[in-house]
Amino acid sequence: MEETPGAPRQGSDGKPVPPLLIEAVRYAEERHWEVVPGTHLVDGDGPPRCSCQVPGCPAPGAHPASPDWQRRASAGPGVVRRWWTEQPEAAILLPTGRSFDALDVPERAGCLALARMERMELQLGPVLEAPAPPGQRGRRLIFLVLPGTLVKLPELLRRLGWAPGRLDLLGRGDGDFIVAPPSRIGPYGLTQWARPPSALNRWLPDATELINPLAYACGREAPAPQGAQQVAAALH
């Protein structure tokens, strides 16, 4: 029997299968991405709090639950299924620097760059939309690219005329991770796919193919250098 669109999936016991379990297994099974469970949010009196129980946790519900998370990460569907059967609310973390790296930009700049890339008919991989980290405003777009981006990103930006730190364009590589949909990040909202993984974007682009439109879009949003700000203030 075909499933009714939008209906929750059911296990062999007739109970709904947790959405996080479905997606975590799908990432491992269909994309062969390594996955590791993170913390989760605990609702109750007051604002949601992180399951790590650390007061003032800087990334509630969105960080590794174990210090050895890099070693534990697995692309085995059976292992992943067991993890989320035991921890159905755990955030889904995908380590970067393995199957992919990521380019992380503000949502506004990312949407501008994405529209330009589509006009240029560039090959694109999955693109993630996520809440900004604590202390920052807005949301972020995260472009998945081939591994190895992090080490060459400073040189790529320098060739385009951008000094280190001038753009809000971050690389995610070895030792880092992204929080995958449909995980919930603190009180800031859910992560979701702007361009979901599919058969059409299985092959990831190299960062060199995307860096120009991303840097251009981020440059439009970047504040003027300190010297230029002082000159502008003097003219006024």
C-alpha positions as a Python dict, from the first residue, in 0.01 Angstrom:
ca = {
    (1, 'M'): (0, 0, 0),
    (2, 'E'): (128, 344, -86),
    (3, 'E'): (175, 592, 196),
    (4, 'T'): (-58, 889, 211),
    (5, 'P'): (146, 1203, 129),
    (6, 'G'): (226, 1390, 447),
    (7, 'A'): (122, 1102, 673),
    (8, 'P'): (372, 997, 943),
    (9, 'R'): (556, 677, 866),
    (10, 'Q'): (480, 379, 1082),
    (11, 'G'): (708, 107, 1209),
    (12, 'S'): (631, -264, 1228),
    (13, 'D'): (467, -202, 1567),
    (14, 'G'): (224, 46, 1412),
    (15, 'K'): (375, 343, 1594),
    (16, 'P'): (493, 653, 1404),
    (17, 'V'): (865, 651, 1320),
    (18, 'P'): (1042, 962, 1459),
    (19, 'P'): (1123, 1208, 1176),
    (20, 'L'): (1482, 1249, 1295),
    (21, 'L'): (1537, 873, 1272),
    (22, 'I'): (1400, 866, 916),
    (23, 'E'): (1626, 1147, 799),
    (24, 'A'): (1939, 1030, 982),
    (25, 'V'): (1912, 686, 823),
    (26, 'R'): (1842, 843, 484),
    (27, 'Y'): (2160, 1052, 500),
    (28, 'A'): (2365, 740, 574),
    (29, 'E'): (2183, 505, 338),
    (30, 'E'): (2125, 725, 33),
    (31, 'R'): (2419, 970, 52),
    (32, 'H'): (2670, 758, 245),
    (33, 'W'): (2731, 1056, 474),
    (34, 'E'): (2874, 995, 817),
    (35, 'V'): (2628, 1087, 1091),
    (36, 'V'): (2657, 1132, 1466),
    (37, 'P'): (2390, 1210, 1727),
    (38, 'G'): (2398, 1546, 1901),
    (39, 'T'): (2226, 1687, 2203),
    (40, 'H'): (1858, 1779, 2204),
    (41, 'L'): (1627, 2036, 2356),
    (42, 'V'): (1438, 1970, 2675),
    (43, 'D'): (1110, 2157, 2700),
    (44, 'G'): (947, 2245, 3027),
    (45, 'D'): (908, 2546, 3250),
    (46, 'G'): (1087, 2843, 3100),
    (47, 'P'): (1281, 2845, 2772),
    (48, 'P'): (1402, 2518, 2614),
    (49, 'R'): (1729, 2398, 2763),
    (50, 'C'): (2002, 2174, 2627),
    (51, 'S'): (2013, 1808, 2725),
    (52, 'C'): (2382, 1854, 2817),
    (53, 'Q'): (2259, 2029, 3136),
    (54, 'V'): (2535, 2292, 3113),
    (55, 'P'): (2399, 2627, 3237),
    (56, 'G'): (2407, 2884, 2958),
    (57, 'C'): (2499, 2626, 2691),
    (58, 'P'): (2615, 2832, 2389),
    (59, 'A'): (2457, 2595, 2133),
    (60, 'P'): (2152, 2437, 2295),
    (61, 'G'): (2041, 2122, 2119),
    (62, 'A'): (2299, 2161, 1845),
    (63, 'H'): (2635, 2022, 1951),
    (64, 'P'): (2794, 1678, 1990),
    (65, 'A'): (2670, 1476, 2283),
    (66, 'S'): (3003, 1296, 2323),
    (67, 'P'): (3362, 1430, 2328),
    (68, 'D'): (3472, 1149, 2094),
    (69, 'W'): (3203, 1230, 1836),
    (70, 'Q'): (3451, 1242, 1546),
    (71, 'R'): (3561, 885, 1611),
    (72, 'R'): (3206, 761, 1662),
    (73, 'A'): (3057, 910, 1342),
    (74, 'S'): (2925, 637, 1114),
    (75, 'A'): (2767, 595, 772),
    (76, 'G'): (2632, 251, 862),
    (77, 'P'): (2250, 262, 835),
    (78, 'G'): (2211, -6, 1103),
    (79, 'V'): (2428, 184, 1350),
    (80, 'V'): (2249, 510, 1275),
    (81, 'R'): (1909, 346, 1312),
    (82, 'R'): (2006, 208, 1652),
    (83, 'W'): (2131, 548, 1772),
    (84, 'W'): (1807, 729, 1686),
    (85, 'T'): (1592, 444, 1810),
    (86, 'E'): (1761, 490, 2148),
    (87, 'Q'): (1773, 873, 2121),
    (88, 'P'): (1482, 977, 1897),
    (89, 'E'): (1517, 1349, 1979),
    (90, 'A'): (1893, 1378, 1917),
    (91, 'A'): (2004, 1644, 1669),
    (92, 'I'): (2153, 1508, 1346),
    (93, 'L'): (2515, 1617, 1307),
    (94, 'L'): (2705, 1567, 980),
    (95, 'P'): (3084, 1598, 1016),
    (96, 'T'): (3251, 1822, 759),
    (97, 'G'): (3592, 1751, 611),
    (98, 'R'): (3492, 1396, 514),
    (99, 'S'): (3227, 1354, 245),
    (100, 'F'): (3201, 1729, 203),
    (101, 'D'): (3313, 2070, 326),
    (102, 'A'): (3080, 2368, 352),
    (103, 'L'): (3073, 2739, 271),
    (104, 'D'): (2866, 2929, 527),
    (105, 'V'): (2725, 3276, 448),
    (106, 'P'): (2444, 3507, 569),
    (107, 'E'): (2105, 3417, 425),
    (108, 'R'): (2061, 3742, 232),
    (109, 'A'): (2398, 3713, 59),
    (110, 'G'): (2344, 3341, 6),
    (111, 'C'): (2010, 3394, -169),
    (112, 'L'): (2163, 3658, -395),
    (113, 'A'): (2453, 3425, -481),
    (114, 'L'): (2221, 3128, -530),
    (115, 'A'): (2007, 3317, -782),
    (116, 'R'): (2321, 3420, -971),
    (117, 'M'): (2458, 3065, -970),
    (118, 'E'): (2132, 2933, -1111),
    (119, 'R'): (2141, 3191, -1391),
    (120, 'M'): (2498, 3085, -1466),
    (121, 'E'): (2380, 2720, -1462),
    (122, 'L'): (2652, 2622, -1219),
    (123, 'Q'): (2654, 2272, -1076),
    (124, 'L'): (2527, 2298, -720),
    (125, 'G'): (2517, 2055, -433),
    (126, 'P'): (2270, 2058, -145),
    (127, 'V'): (2224, 2394, 30),
    (128, 'L'): (2127, 2410, 396),
    (129, 'E'): (1936, 2691, 567),
    (130, 'A'): (1998, 2723, 939),
    (131, 'P'): (1952, 2968, 1226),
    (132, 'A'): (2249, 3192, 1295),
    (133, 'P'): (2468, 3100, 1593),
    (134, 'P'): (2383, 3256, 1930),
    (135, 'G'): (2470, 3625, 1940),
    (136, 'Q'): (2412, 3671, 1567),
    (137, 'R'): (2098, 3776, 1385),
    (138, 'G'): (1921, 3622, 1089),
    (139, 'R'): (1973, 3286, 926),
    (140, 'R'): (2256, 3128, 726),
    (141, 'L'): (2287, 2945, 396),
    (142, 'I'): (2543, 2664, 390),
    (143, 'F'): (2664, 2534, 51),
    (144, 'L'): (2805, 2180, 45),
    (145, 'V'): (3121, 2145, -164),
    (146, 'L'): (3398, 1893, -217),
    (147, 'P'): (3633, 1828, 78),
    (148, 'G'): (3952, 2032, 100),
    (149, 'T'): (3787, 2374, 85),
    (150, 'L'): (3886, 2498, 428),
    (151, 'V'): (4260, 2496, 367),
    (152, 'K'): (4242, 2682, 35),
    (153, 'L'): (3965, 2930, 118),
    (154, 'P'): (4196, 3214, 239),
    (155, 'E'): (4397, 3199, -85),
    (156, 'L'): (4082, 3188, -300),
    (157, 'L'): (3952, 3502, -130),
    (158, 'R'): (4289, 3676, -150),
    (159, 'R'): (4296, 3623, -526),
    (160, 'L'): (3960, 3798, -546),
    (161, 'G'): (4099, 4094, -351),
    (162, 'W'): (3951, 4020, -9),
    (163, 'A'): (4169, 4034, 301),
    (164, 'P'): (4119, 3767, 571),
    (165, 'G'): (3818, 3839, 789),
    (166, 'R'): (3667, 4106, 563),
    (167, 'L'): (3381, 3888, 445),
    (168, 'D'): (3124, 3697, 647),
    (169, 'L'): (3208, 3385, 447),
    (170, 'L'): (3314, 3091, 658),
    (171, 'G'): (3461, 2755, 567),
    (172, 'R'): (3360, 2437, 750),
    (173, 'G'): (3608, 2153, 720),
    (174, 'D'): (3789, 1889, 921),
    (175, 'G'): (3690, 1889, 1287),
    (176, 'D'): (3364, 2078, 1233),
    (177, 'F'): (3005, 1975, 1157),
    (178, 'I'): (2672, 2100, 1032),
    (179, 'V'): (2337, 2045, 1201),
    (180, 'A'): (2114, 1869, 948),
    (181, 'P'): (1735, 1892, 903),
    (182, 'P'): (1498, 1846, 1069),
    (183, 'S'): (1701, 1921, 1382),
    (184, 'R'): (1592, 2203, 1609),
    (185, 'I'): (1852, 2456, 1720),
    (186, 'G'): (1774, 2614, 2054),
    (187, 'P'): (1493, 2871, 2047),
    (188, 'Y'): (1607, 2984, 1702),
    (189, 'G'): (1412, 2739, 1486),
    (190, 'L'): (1464, 2436, 1264),
    (191, 'T'): (1731, 2366, 1010),
    (192, 'Q'): (1594, 2296, 663),
    (193, 'W'): (1715, 2236, 308),
    (194, 'A'): (1703, 2530, 65),
    (195, 'R'): (1814, 2276, -199),
    (196, 'P'): (1761, 1924, -60),
    (197, 'P'): (1990, 1630, -140),
    (198, 'S'): (1871, 1456, -457),
    (199, 'A'): (1993, 1245, -746),
    (200, 'L'): (2056, 1568, -939),
    (201, 'N'): (2306, 1709, -688),
    (202, 'R'): (2483, 1393, -579),
    (203, 'W'): (2808, 1522, -734),
    (204, 'L'): (2934, 1817, -533),
    (205, 'P'): (3100, 2123, -686),
    (206, 'D'): (3449, 2240, -604),
    (207, 'A'): (3468, 2557, -396),
    (208, 'T'): (3650, 2733, -680),
    (209, 'E'): (3329, 2715, -886),
    (210, 'L'): (3117, 2892, -624),
    (211, 'I'): (3357, 3129, -453),
    (212, 'N'): (3322, 3417, -701),
    (213, 'P'): (2943, 3465, -673),
    (214, 'L'): (2952, 3399, -300),
    (215, 'A'): (3231, 3651, -239),
    (216, 'Y'): (3057, 3907, -460),
    (217, 'A'): (2730, 3870, -270),
    (218, 'C'): (2900, 3880, 70),
    (219, 'G'): (3101, 4183, -41),
    (220, 'R'): (2781, 4375, -104),
    (221, 'E'): (2684, 4314, 257),
    (222, 'A'): (3028, 4376, 409),
    (223, 'P'): (3087, 4693, 612),
    (224, 'A'): (3328, 4944, 466),
    (225, 'P'): (3690, 4926, 591),
    (226, 'Q'): (3764, 5139, 897),
    (227, 'G'): (3963, 5390, 693),
    (228, 'A'): (3683, 5435, 442),
    (229, 'Q'): (3434, 5485, 724),
    (230, 'Q'): (3649, 5761, 871),
    (231, 'V'): (3679, 5934, 533),
    (232, 'A'): (3302, 5913, 480),
    (233, 'A'): (3240, 6058, 827),
    (234, 'A'): (3481, 6345, 758),
    (235, 'L'): (3305, 6430, 430),
    (236, 'H'): (2975, 6456, 615),
}
